[in-house]
Amino acid sequence: MSGHKPESEGDVLSETREDVTEPPLFKVLLLNDDYTTMEFVVEILKSVFHKSAEEATRIMLNVHIAGVGLCGVYTYEIAETKVDTVHTLSNEHGFPLKCTMERE
């Protein structure tokens, strides 16, 4: 073993970065169609978006009446995953339910 010891004395330069920006957020939306059942939309809202039965019903009625319903606002990666999950589940159950995301 050598007797070399790294220097442990000296100045440490530290710099604090103050311009922290939040990541952009994206709205996840469900779109109305004439084939997907209201019950299936409520189940999607409860299972994928973790909504209560009451909130899921309210959003489902908004989709049915207004043509679109806001499921939540998320970072890009989470929003993209939720959109993909909705499409996968709706395809598995034979429904054409569409889910989109748009920047807030």
mmCIF file of C-alpha atoms in Angstrom:
data_model
loop_
_atom_site.group_PDB
_atom_site.id
_atom_site.type_symbol
_atom_site.label_atom_id
_atom_site.label_comp_id
_atom_site.label_asym_id
_atom_site.label_seq_id
_atom_site.Cartn_x
_atom_site.Cartn_y
_atom_site.Cartn_z
ATOM 1 C CA MET A 1 0.000 0.000 0.000
ATOM 2 C CA SER A 2 1.228 3.424 -0.748
ATOM 3 C CA GLY A 3 1.294 6.162 1.804
ATOM 4 C CA HIS A 4 -0.422 8.584 -0.564
ATOM 5 C CA LYS A 5 -3.430 10.320 0.923
ATOM 6 C CA PRO A 6 -5.745 12.404 -1.199
ATOM 7 C CA GLU A 7 -5.947 16.037 -0.241
ATOM 8 C CA SER A 8 -8.835 16.619 2.044
ATOM 9 C CA GLU A 9 -8.417 20.306 2.513
ATOM 10 C CA GLY A 10 -9.383 23.020 0.098
ATOM 11 C CA ASP A 11 -12.234 25.089 -1.122
ATOM 12 C CA VAL A 12 -15.340 23.463 -2.496
ATOM 13 C CA LEU A 13 -17.125 25.353 -5.198
ATOM 14 C CA SER A 14 -20.869 24.902 -5.053
ATOM 15 C CA GLU A 15 -23.413 26.574 -7.200
ATOM 16 C CA THR A 16 -27.125 26.621 -6.569
ATOM 17 C CA ARG A 17 -29.342 26.658 -9.575
ATOM 18 C CA GLU A 18 -32.385 28.812 -8.955
ATOM 19 C CA ASP A 19 -34.193 28.587 -12.293
ATOM 20 C CA VAL A 20 -36.023 25.301 -11.709
ATOM 21 C CA THR A 21 -38.894 24.864 -14.120
ATOM 22 C CA GLU A 22 -41.831 22.566 -13.624
ATOM 23 C CA PRO A 23 -42.430 19.949 -16.330
ATOM 24 C CA PRO A 24 -45.288 20.714 -18.711
ATOM 25 C CA LEU A 25 -48.628 19.171 -17.805
ATOM 26 C CA PHE A 26 -51.087 17.428 -20.090
ATOM 27 C CA LYS A 27 -54.851 17.025 -19.840
ATOM 28 C CA VAL A 28 -56.152 13.511 -20.456
ATOM 29 C CA LEU A 29 -59.560 13.555 -22.141
ATOM 30 C CA LEU A 30 -62.162 10.914 -22.951
ATOM 31 C CA LEU A 31 -64.183 11.408 -26.135
ATOM 32 C CA ASN A 32 -67.786 10.378 -26.651
ATOM 33 C CA ASP A 33 -68.797 7.695 -29.131
ATOM 34 C CA ASP A 34 -72.076 5.912 -29.883
ATOM 35 C CA TYR A 35 -70.930 2.422 -28.906
ATOM 36 C CA THR A 36 -69.007 2.440 -25.616
ATOM 37 C CA THR A 37 -71.322 1.829 -22.682
ATOM 38 C CA MET A 38 -71.640 4.327 -19.863
ATOM 39 C CA GLU A 39 -70.835 1.539 -17.404
ATOM 40 C CA PHE A 40 -67.542 0.779 -19.146
ATOM 41 C CA VAL A 41 -66.551 4.467 -19.113
ATOM 42 C CA VAL A 42 -67.257 4.621 -15.370
ATOM 43 C CA GLU A 43 -65.134 1.504 -14.804
ATOM 44 C CA ILE A 44 -62.258 3.012 -16.821
ATOM 45 C CA LEU A 45 -62.440 6.207 -14.778
ATOM 46 C CA LYS A 46 -62.407 4.249 -11.528
ATOM 47 C CA SER A 47 -59.675 1.759 -12.430
ATOM 48 C CA VAL A 48 -57.291 3.803 -14.596
ATOM 49 C CA PHE A 49 -57.806 7.281 -13.139
ATOM 50 C CA HIS A 50 -58.661 6.248 -9.547
ATOM 51 C CA LYS A 51 -61.881 8.286 -9.439
ATOM 52 C CA SER A 52 -64.636 7.669 -6.905
ATOM 53 C CA ALA A 53 -67.903 6.246 -8.226
ATOM 54 C CA GLU A 54 -69.538 9.668 -7.916
ATOM 55 C CA GLU A 55 -66.754 11.530 -9.706
ATOM 56 C CA ALA A 56 -66.513 8.850 -12.402
ATOM 57 C CA THR A 57 -70.258 9.150 -13.034
ATOM 58 C CA ARG A 58 -70.016 12.934 -13.249
ATOM 59 C CA ILE A 59 -67.156 12.755 -15.777
ATOM 60 C CA MET A 60 -68.958 10.048 -17.767
ATOM 61 C CA LEU A 61 -72.074 12.236 -18.011
ATOM 62 C CA ASN A 62 -69.915 15.126 -19.181
ATOM 63 C CA VAL A 63 -68.455 12.869 -21.891
ATOM 64 C CA HIS A 64 -71.961 11.771 -22.876
ATOM 65 C CA ILE A 65 -73.518 15.255 -22.918
ATOM 66 C CA ALA A 66 -70.643 17.552 -23.938
ATOM 67 C CA GLY A 67 -68.715 15.025 -26.024
ATOM 68 C CA VAL A 68 -65.560 15.215 -23.937
ATOM 69 C CA GLY A 69 -64.575 14.758 -20.301
ATOM 70 C CA LEU A 70 -61.448 15.687 -18.371
ATOM 71 C CA CYS A 71 -59.963 12.678 -16.572
ATOM 72 C CA GLY A 72 -56.984 14.428 -15.006
ATOM 73 C CA VAL A 73 -53.829 16.471 -15.554
ATOM 74 C CA TYR A 74 -50.467 14.701 -15.527
ATOM 75 C CA THR A 75 -46.866 14.928 -16.673
ATOM 76 C CA TYR A 76 -46.259 13.746 -20.236
ATOM 77 C CA GLU A 77 -45.123 10.208 -19.387
ATOM 78 C CA ILE A 78 -48.002 9.524 -17.004
ATOM 79 C CA ALA A 79 -50.581 11.008 -19.386
ATOM 80 C CA GLU A 80 -49.224 8.917 -22.253
ATOM 81 C CA THR A 81 -49.360 5.751 -20.155
ATOM 82 C CA LYS A 82 -52.964 6.423 -19.114
ATOM 83 C CA VAL A 83 -54.031 7.058 -22.733
ATOM 84 C CA ASP A 84 -52.376 3.801 -23.818
ATOM 85 C CA THR A 85 -54.012 1.908 -20.941
ATOM 86 C CA VAL A 86 -57.478 3.200 -21.873
ATOM 87 C CA HIS A 87 -56.979 2.201 -25.505
ATOM 88 C CA THR A 88 -55.717 -1.253 -24.547
ATOM 89 C CA LEU A 89 -58.622 -1.925 -22.174
ATOM 90 C CA SER A 90 -61.236 -0.601 -24.577
ATOM 91 C CA ASN A 91 -59.852 -2.746 -27.416
ATOM 92 C CA GLU A 92 -59.828 -5.823 -25.156
ATOM 93 C CA HIS A 93 -63.509 -5.228 -24.373
ATOM 94 C CA GLY A 94 -64.490 -4.447 -27.967
ATOM 95 C CA PHE A 95 -65.212 -0.747 -27.497
ATOM 96 C CA PRO A 96 -63.963 2.137 -29.683
ATOM 97 C CA LEU A 97 -63.442 4.503 -26.717
ATOM 98 C CA LYS A 98 -60.949 7.232 -27.587
ATOM 99 C CA CYS A 99 -58.684 8.930 -25.094
ATOM 100 C CA THR A 100 -56.419 11.857 -25.955
ATOM 101 C CA MET A 101 -53.968 14.155 -24.266
ATOM 102 C CA GLU A 102 -53.287 17.819 -24.868
ATOM 103 C CA ARG A 103 -50.896 20.259 -23.306
ATOM 104 C CA GLU A 104 -52.456 22.336 -20.579
#
